[in-house]
Short mmCIF file of C-alpha atoms and ligand atoms in Angstrom, two decimals:
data_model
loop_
_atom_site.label_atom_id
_atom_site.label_comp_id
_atom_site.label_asym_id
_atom_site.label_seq_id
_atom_site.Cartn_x
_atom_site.Cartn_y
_atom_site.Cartn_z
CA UNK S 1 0.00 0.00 0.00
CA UNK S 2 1.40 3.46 -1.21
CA UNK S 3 1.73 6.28 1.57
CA UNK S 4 1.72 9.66 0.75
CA UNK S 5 4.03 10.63 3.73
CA UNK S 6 6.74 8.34 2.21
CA UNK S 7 6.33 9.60 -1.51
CA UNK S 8 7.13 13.44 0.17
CA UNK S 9 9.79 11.71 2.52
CA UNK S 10 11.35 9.94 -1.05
CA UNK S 11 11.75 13.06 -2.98
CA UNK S 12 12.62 15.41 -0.02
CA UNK S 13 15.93 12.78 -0.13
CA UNK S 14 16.16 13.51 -3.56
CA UNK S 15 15.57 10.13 -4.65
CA UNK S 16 13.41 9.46 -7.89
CA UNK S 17 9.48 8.51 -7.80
CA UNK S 18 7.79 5.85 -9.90
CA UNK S 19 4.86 5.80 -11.27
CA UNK S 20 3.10 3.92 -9.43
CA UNK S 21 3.79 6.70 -6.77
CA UNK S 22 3.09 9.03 -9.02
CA UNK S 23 -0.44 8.28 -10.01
CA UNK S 24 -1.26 7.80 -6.36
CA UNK S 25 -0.48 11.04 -5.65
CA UNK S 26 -2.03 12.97 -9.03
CA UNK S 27 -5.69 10.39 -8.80
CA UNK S 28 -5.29 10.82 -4.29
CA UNK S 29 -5.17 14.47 -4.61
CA UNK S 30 -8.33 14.96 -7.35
CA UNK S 31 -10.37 12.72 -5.37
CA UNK S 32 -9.32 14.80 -2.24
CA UNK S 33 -8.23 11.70 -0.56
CA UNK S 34 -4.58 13.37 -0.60
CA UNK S 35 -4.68 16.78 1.30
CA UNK S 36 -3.77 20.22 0.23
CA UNK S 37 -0.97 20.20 3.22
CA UNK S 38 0.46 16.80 1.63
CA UNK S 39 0.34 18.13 -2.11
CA UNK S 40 1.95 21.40 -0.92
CA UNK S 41 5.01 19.20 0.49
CA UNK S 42 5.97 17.22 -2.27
CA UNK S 43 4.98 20.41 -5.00
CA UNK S 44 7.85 22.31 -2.38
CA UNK S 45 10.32 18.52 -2.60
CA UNK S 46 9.89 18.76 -6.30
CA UNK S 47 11.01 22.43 -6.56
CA UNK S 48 14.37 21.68 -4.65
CA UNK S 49 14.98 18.08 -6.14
CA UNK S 50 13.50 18.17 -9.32
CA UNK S 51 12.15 15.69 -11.29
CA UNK S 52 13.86 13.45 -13.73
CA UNK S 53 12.93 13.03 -17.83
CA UNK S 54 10.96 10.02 -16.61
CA UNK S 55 9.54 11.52 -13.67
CA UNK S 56 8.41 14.49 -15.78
CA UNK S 57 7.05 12.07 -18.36
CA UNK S 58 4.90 10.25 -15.74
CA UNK S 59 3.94 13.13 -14.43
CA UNK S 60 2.45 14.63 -17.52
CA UNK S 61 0.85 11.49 -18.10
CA UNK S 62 -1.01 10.98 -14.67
CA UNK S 63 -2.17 14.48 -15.29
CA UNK S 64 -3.09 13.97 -18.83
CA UNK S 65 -5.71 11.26 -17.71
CA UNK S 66 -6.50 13.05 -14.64
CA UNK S 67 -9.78 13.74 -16.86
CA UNK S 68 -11.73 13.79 -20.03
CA UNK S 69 -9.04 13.62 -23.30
CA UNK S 70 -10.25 14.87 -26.65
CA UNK S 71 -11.03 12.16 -29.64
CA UNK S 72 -9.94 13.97 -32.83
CA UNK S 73 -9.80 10.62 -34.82
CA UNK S 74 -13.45 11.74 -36.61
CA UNK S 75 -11.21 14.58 -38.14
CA UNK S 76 -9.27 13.71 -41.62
CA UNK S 77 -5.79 14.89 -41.87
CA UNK S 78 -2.69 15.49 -39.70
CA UNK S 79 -4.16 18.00 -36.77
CA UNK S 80 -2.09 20.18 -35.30
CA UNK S 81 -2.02 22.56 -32.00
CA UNK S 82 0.06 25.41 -31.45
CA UNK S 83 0.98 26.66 -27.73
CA UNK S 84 2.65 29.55 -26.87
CA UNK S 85 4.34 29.64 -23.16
CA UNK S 86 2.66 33.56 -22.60
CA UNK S 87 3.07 36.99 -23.42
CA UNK S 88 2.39 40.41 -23.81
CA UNK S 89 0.49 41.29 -27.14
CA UNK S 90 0.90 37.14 -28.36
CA UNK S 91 -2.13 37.65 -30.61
CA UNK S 92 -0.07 34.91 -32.83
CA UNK S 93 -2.95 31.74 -32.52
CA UNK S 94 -5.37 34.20 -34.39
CA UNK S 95 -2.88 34.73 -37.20
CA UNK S 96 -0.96 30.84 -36.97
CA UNK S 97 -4.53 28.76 -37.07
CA UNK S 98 -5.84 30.43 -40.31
CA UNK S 99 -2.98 30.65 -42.37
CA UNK S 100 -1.90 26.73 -41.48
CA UNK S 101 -5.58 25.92 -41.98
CA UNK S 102 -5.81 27.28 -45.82
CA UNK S 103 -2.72 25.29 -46.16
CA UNK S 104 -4.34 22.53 -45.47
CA UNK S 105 -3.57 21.95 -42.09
CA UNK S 106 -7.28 20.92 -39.68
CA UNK S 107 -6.72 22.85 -36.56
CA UNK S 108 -8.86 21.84 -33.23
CA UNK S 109 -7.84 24.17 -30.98
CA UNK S 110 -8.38 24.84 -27.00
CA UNK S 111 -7.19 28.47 -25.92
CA UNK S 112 -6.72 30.07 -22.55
CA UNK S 113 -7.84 33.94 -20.59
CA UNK S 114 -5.99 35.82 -19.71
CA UNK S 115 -4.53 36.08 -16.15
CA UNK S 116 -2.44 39.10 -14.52
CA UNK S 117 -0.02 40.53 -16.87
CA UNK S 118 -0.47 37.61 -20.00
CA UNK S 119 -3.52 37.63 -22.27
CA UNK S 120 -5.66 34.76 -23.73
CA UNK S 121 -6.87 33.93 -26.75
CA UNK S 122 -10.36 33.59 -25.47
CA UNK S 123 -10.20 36.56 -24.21
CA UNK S 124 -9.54 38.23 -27.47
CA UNK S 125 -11.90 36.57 -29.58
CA UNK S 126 -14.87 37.24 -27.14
CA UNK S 127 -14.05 41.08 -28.68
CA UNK S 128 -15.73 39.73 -31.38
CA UNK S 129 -19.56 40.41 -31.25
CA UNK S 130 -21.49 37.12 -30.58
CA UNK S 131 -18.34 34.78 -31.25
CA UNK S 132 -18.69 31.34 -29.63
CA UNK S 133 -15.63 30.57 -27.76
CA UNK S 134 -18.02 27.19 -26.40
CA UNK S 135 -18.83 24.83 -28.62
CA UNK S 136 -20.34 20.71 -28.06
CA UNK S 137 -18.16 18.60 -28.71
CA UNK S 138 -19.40 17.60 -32.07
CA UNK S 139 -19.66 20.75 -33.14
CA UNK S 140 -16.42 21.66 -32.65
CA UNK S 141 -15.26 18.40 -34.15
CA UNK S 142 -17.41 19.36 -37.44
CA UNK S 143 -16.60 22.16 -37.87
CA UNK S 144 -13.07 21.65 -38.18
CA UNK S 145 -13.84 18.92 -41.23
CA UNK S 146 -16.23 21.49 -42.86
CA UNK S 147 -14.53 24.80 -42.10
CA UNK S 148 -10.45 23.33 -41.73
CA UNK S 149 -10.48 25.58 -38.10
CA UNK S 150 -12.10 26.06 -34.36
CA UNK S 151 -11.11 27.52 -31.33
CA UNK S 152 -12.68 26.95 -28.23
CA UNK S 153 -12.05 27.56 -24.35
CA UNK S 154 -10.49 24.89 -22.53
CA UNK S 155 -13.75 22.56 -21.82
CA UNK S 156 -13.86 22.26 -17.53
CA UNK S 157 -13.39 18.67 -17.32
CA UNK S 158 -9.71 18.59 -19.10
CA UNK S 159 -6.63 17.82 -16.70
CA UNK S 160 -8.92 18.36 -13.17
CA UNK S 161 -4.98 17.37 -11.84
CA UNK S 162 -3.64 20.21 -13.75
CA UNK S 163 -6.02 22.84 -12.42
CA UNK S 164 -5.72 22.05 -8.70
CA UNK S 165 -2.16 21.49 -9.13
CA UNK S 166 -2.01 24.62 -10.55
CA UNK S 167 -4.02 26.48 -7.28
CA UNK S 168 -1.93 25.78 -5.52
CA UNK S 169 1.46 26.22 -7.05
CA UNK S 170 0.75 29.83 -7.44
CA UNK S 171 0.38 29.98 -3.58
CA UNK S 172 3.10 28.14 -2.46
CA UNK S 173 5.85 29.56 -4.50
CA UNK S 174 6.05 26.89 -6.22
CA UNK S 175 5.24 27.43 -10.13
CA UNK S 176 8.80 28.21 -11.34
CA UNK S 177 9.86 24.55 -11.83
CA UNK S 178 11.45 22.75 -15.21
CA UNK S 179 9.38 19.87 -14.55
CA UNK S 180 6.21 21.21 -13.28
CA UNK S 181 6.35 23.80 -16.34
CA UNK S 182 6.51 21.15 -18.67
CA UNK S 183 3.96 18.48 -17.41
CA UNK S 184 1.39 20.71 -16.81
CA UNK S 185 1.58 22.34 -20.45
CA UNK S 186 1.84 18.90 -22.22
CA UNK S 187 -0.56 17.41 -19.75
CA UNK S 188 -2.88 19.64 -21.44
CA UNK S 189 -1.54 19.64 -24.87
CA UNK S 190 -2.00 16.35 -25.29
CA UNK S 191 -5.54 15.98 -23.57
CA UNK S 192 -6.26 18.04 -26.15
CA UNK S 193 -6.15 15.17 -28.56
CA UNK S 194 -3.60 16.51 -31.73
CA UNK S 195 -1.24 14.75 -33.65
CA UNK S 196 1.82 17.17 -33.70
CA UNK S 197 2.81 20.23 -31.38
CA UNK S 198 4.45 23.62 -31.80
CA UNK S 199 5.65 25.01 -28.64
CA UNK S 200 5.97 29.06 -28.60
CA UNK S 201 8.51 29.17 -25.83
CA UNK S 202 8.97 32.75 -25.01
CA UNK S 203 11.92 34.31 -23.48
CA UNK S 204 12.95 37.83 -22.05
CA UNK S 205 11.09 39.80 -19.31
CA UNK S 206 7.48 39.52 -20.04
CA UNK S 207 7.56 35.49 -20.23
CA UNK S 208 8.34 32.93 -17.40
CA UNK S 209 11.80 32.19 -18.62
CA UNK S 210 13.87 35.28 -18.39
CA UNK S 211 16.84 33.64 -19.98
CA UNK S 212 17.83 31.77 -23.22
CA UNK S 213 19.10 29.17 -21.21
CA UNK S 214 16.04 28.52 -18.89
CA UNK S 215 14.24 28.91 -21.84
CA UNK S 216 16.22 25.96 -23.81
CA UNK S 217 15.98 23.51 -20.92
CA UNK S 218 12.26 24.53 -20.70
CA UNK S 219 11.83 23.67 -24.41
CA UNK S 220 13.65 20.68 -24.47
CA UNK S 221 12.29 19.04 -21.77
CA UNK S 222 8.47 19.96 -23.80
CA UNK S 223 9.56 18.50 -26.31
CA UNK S 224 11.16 15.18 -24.58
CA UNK S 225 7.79 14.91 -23.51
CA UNK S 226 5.76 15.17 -26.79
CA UNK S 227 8.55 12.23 -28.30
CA UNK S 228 8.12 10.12 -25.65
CA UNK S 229 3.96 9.95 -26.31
CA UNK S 230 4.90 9.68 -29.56
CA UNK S 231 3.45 13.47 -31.21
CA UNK S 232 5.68 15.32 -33.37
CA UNK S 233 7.33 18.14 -31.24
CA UNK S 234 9.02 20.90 -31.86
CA UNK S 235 9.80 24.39 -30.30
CA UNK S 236 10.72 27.81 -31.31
CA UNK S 237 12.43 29.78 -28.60
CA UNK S 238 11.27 33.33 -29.41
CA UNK S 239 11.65 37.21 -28.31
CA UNK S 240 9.35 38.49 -25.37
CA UNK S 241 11.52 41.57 -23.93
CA UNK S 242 9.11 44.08 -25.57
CA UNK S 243 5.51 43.23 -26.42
CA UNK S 244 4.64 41.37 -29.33
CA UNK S 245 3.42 43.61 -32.41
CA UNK S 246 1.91 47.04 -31.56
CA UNK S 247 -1.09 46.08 -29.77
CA UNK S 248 -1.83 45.10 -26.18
CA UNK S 249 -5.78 44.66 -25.11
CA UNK S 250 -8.17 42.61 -26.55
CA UNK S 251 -9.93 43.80 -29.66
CA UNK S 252 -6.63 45.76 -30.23
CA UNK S 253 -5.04 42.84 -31.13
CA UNK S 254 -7.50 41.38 -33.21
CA UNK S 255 -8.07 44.06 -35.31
CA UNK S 256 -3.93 43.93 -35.66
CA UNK S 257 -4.19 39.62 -36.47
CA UNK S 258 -6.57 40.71 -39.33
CA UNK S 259 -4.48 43.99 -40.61
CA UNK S 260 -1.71 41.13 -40.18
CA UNK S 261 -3.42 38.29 -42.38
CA UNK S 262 -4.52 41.58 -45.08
CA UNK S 263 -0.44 42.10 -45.29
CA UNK S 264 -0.22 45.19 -43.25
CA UNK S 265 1.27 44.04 -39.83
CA UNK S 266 4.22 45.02 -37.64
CA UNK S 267 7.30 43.15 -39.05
CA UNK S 268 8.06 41.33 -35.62
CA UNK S 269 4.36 39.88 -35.76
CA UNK S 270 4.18 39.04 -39.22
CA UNK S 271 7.64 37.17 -39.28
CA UNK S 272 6.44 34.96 -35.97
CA UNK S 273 3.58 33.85 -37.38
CA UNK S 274 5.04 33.17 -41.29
CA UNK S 275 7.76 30.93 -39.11
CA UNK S 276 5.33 29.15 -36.61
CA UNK S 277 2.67 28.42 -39.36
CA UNK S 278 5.58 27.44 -41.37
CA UNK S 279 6.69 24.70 -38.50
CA UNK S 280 2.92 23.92 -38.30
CA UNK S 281 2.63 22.91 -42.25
CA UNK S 282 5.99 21.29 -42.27
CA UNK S 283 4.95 18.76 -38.91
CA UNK S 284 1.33 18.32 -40.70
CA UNK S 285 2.89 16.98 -43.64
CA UNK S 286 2.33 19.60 -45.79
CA UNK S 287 5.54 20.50 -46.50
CA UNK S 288 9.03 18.38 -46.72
CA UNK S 289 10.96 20.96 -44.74
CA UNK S 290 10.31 23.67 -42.53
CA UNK S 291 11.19 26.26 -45.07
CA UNK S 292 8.94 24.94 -47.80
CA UNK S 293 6.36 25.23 -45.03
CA UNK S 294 7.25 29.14 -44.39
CA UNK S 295 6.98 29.14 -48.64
CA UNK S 296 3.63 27.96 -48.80
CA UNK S 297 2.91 30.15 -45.67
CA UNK S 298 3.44 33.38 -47.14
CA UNK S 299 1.63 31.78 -50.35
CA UNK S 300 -1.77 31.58 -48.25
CA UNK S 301 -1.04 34.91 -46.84
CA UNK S 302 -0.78 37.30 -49.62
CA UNK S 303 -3.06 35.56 -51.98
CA UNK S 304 -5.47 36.60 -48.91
CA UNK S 305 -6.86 32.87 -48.47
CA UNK S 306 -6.07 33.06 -44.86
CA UNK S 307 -8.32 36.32 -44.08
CA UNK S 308 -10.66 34.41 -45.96
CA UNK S 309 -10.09 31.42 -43.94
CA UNK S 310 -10.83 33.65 -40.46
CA UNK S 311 -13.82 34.73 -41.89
CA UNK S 312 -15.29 31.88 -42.58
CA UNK S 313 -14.21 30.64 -38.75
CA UNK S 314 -15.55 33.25 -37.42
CA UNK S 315 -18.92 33.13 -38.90
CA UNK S 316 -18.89 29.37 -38.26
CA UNK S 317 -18.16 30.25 -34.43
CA UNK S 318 -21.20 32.91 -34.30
CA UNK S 319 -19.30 36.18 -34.53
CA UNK S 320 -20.06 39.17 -36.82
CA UNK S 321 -17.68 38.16 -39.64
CA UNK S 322 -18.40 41.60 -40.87
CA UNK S 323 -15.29 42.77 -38.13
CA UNK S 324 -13.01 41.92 -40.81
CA UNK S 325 -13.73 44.96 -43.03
CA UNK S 326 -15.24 47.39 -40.38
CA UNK S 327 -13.38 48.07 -37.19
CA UNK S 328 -16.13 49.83 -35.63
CA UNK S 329 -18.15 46.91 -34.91
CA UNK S 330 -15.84 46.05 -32.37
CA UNK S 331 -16.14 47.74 -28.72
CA UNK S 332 -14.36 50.92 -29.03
CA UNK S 333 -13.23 53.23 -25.87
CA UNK S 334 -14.73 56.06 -24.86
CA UNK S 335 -11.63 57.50 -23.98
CA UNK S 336 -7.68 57.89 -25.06
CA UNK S 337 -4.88 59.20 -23.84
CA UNK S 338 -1.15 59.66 -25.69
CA UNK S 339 1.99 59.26 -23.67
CA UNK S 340 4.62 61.59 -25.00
CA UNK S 341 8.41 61.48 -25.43
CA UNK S 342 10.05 63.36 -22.52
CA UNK S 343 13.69 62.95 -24.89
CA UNK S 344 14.38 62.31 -28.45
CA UNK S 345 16.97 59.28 -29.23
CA UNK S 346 16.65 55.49 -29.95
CA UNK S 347 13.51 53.14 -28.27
CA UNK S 348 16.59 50.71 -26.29
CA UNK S 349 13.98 49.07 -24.49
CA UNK S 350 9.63 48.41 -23.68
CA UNK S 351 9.74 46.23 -21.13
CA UNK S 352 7.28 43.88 -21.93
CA UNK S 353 5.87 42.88 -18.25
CA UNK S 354 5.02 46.54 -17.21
CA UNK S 355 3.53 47.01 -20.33
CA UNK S 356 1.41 44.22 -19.88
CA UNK S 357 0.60 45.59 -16.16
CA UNK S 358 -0.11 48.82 -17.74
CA UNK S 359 -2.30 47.13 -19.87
CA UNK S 360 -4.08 45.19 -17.25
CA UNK S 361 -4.47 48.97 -15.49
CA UNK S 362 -6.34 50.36 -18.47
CA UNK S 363 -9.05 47.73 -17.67
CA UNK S 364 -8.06 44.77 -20.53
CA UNK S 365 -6.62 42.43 -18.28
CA UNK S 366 -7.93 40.62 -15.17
CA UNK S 367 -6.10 40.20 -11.61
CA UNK S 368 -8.14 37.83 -10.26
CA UNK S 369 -9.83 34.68 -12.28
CA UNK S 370 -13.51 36.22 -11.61
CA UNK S 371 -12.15 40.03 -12.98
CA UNK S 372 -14.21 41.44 -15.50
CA UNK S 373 -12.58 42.95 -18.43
CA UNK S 374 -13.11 46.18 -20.66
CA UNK S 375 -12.62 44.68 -24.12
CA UNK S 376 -12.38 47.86 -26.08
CA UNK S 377 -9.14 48.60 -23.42
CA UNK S 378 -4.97 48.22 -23.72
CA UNK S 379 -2.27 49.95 -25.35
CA UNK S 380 -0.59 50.81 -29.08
CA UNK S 381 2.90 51.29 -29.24
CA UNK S 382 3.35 53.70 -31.79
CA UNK S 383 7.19 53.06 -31.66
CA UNK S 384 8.94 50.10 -31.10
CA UNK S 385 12.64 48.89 -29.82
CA UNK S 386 14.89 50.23 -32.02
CA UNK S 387 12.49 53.22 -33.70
CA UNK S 388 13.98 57.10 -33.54
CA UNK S 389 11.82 58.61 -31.63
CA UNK S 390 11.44 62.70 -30.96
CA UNK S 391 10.95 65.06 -28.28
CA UNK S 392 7.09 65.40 -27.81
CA UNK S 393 6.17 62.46 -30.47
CA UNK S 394 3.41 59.95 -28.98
CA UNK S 395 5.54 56.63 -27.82
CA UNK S 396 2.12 54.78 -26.89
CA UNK S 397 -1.35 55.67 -26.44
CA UNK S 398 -3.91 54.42 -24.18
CA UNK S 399 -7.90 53.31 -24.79
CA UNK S 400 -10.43 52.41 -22.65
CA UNK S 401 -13.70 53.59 -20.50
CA UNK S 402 -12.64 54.60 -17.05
CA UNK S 403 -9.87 57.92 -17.70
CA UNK S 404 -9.07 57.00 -14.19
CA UNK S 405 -7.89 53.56 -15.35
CA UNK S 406 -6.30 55.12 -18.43
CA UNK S 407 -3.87 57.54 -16.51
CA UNK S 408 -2.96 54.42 -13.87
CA UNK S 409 -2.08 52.11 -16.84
CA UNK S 410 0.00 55.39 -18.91
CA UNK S 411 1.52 56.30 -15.24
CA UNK S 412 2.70 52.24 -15.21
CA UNK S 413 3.50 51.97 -18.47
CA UNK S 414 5.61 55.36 -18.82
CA UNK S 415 8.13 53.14 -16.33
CA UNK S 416 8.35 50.78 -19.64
CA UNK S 417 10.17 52.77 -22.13
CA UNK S 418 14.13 53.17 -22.17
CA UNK S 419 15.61 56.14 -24.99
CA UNK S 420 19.07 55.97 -25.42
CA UNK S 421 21.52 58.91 -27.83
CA UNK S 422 23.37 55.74 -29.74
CA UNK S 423 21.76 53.98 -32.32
CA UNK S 424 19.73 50.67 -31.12
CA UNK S 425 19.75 47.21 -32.85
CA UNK S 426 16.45 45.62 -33.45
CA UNK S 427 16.46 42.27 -30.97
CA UNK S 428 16.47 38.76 -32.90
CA UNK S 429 12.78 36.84 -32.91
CA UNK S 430 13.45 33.35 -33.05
CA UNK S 431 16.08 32.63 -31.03
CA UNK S 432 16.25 29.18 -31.66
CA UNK S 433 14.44 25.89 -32.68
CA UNK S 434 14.45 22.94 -31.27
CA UNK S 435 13.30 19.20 -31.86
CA UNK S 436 13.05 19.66 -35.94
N1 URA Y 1 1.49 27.62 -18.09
C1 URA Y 1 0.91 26.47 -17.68
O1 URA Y 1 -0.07 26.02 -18.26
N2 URA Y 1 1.44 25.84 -16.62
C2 URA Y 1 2.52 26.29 -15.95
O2 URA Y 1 2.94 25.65 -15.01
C3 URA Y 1 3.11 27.48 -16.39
C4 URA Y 1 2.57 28.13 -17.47
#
């Protein structure tokens, strides 16, 4: 008979778990048989021990079937997912899923809100008047055969383990770990039923990993994972020191996906998403090589089959696909404000993570799970790292309904920006990828 207070006592030595220990611990603490107090322990052994690539694999597992796991089989064709690691203005998953999908490429897709200083892709989409971000199950399966795309919230019976784990992680200190990183993305990744995975794993201030290093043993270890229950893997280690694009807040960045699928996006966003959609084609089959996928990627792009392909999502979800030409269906802010250049030199630095406070200020983001959010609210960088910038030009400026919010989130944000004399270099995107 397993014990719980051995399995803590076990790792606390440093010595590895099996699976068998494991499972008793992930199925004892979702039927509440294994106490918060007891979880907390071992979470806190783990963090100062770590788990090994088996460990981490059994881990993921026992989580993975903590719950319900989506059958895609119904669905012809290689299906892919996509998963980015969390950001500040990552609007990618609204640009990624409909260019892959005119390529060919059946995306079934489970998104996530937003929470503190990161957004969700949920989130953004429910900008879109009545757009379904719930769909039945065969629904969403059908659609993806008919239309090639869906996105849905995660459904609330996927990785239980996860979720609790989760809780109470972010209480104990206890969420910046390798191996609890990893399992509990792929745990859900691959509950989520597709047949290859690639892993946006960002790096710089505004993401988990600060480091390229961290970031690389973060990556590696997803994509150890993904081998070992035999999906194609692969991960792109890419740029999140300054926001992603121009736009931070919900419909912001959706209006800035579509200007991006119509050709007229910031360069940073435009080259993520031609590489990522790229990796998705290539892993799908579509392609023999990752840079034949990136060809037939900016193929779909400017011969404007992938706007077509969101519209045709989005009217299948519910929404007003009638966004896509006019901006003003979308909520739009009462208010505005324009944050000024106090010097004039080169943008050295936006620091992504107060930007993405600043942007949680202005009413877009949530601090707590039951938060409501304004989705007409965030921030647009008019310049970017790297961009001259004058005396008295507008660096960012600010939307939203409550002014009062507005001049908290510019008073945050203004803490963001870094102008230098010298000349600054633009910072590389994709810093590496892994697992091809
Ligand atoms: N995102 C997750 O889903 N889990 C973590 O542990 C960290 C980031």
């Amino acid at each position: 008979m397993l014990n719980m207070s051995e399995i803590i006592y076990k790792k606390r030595e440093g010595m590895a778990l099996t699976a068998e220990e494991i499972k008793f611990f992930i199925s004892g603490y979702v039927d509440g048989s294994i106490p918060d107090y007891q979880a907390a322990a071992l979470l806190m052994a783990i963090f100062f021990k770590g788990l090994n690539r088996e460990e981490t694999f059994q881990l993921t597992e026992a989580m993975r079937y903590s719950g319900d796991t989506i059958d895609l089989s119904t669905i012809k064709g290689v299906k892919v997912d996509k998963h980015s690691t969390g950001g500040v203005g990552d609007k990618t998953t609204l640009i990624v899923a409909p260019i892959a999908a005119a390529a060919g490429i059946p995306i079934a897709k489970m998104s996530g809100r937003g929470l503190g200083f990161t957004g969700g892709t949920v989130d953004k989409m429910e900008s879109i008047p009545n757009f379904r971000t719930s769909l039945e199950p065969e629904e969403f399966l059908n659609q993806v055969n008919k239309v090639g795309m869906a996105v849905i919230g995660q459904t609330a019976h996927i990785t239980p383990a996860d979720k609790k784990i989760y809780a109470l992680r972010d209480v104990t200190q206890t969420v910046d770990n390798f191996g609890l990183i990893a399992s509990s993305i792929m745990s859900k990744k691959l509950a989520a039923g597709s047949d290859a995975i690639v892993l946006d794993v960002k790096v710089g201030d505004g993401a988990f990993m600060e480091n390229l290093e961290n970031a690389q043993i973060l990556a590696n270890l997803m994509v150890d994972i993904g081998t070992d229950a035999g999906r194609r893997t692969v991960a792109a280690i890419t740029e999140m020191g300054q926001p992603l694009g121009k736009a931070v807040g919900n419909a912001l960045e959706v209006i800035e996906a579509i200007e991006t699928l119509k050709g007229n996006g910031p360069e940073d966003i435009t080259e993520l998403a031609i590489q990522l959609s790229g990796l998705m084609i290539y892993l799908g089959g579509k392609a023999d090589s990752h840079e034949k996928g990136i060809e037939i990627a900016k193929d779909v792009l400017t011969s404007g089959k992938a706007l077509e392909k969101l519209k045709s999502f989005i009217k299948a979800q519910g929404g007003d696909e009638k966004v896509v030409e006019d901006y003003s269906i979308f909520p739009t802010a009462k208010h505005n404000l324009k944050l000024l250049a106090e010097e004039t030199g080169y943008v050295a630095q936006i620091q992504a993570k107060t930007i993405g406070l600043a942007s949680q200020h202005t009413g877009a983001g949530r601090a707590t799970k039951e938060a409501e959010i304004d989705l007409s609210a965030g921030i647009y960088l008019h310049k970017k790292v790297g961009d001259f910038v004058k005396e008295g030009e507008v660096l960012a400026e600010f939307f939203g309904n409550d002014m009062a919010k507005l001049e908290n989130g510019m008073k945050e944000a203004r803490k963001a920006f870094t102008i230098v004399k010298e000349e600054v270099e633009r910072p590389v995107l994709i810093k590496k990828i892994i697992g091809l």
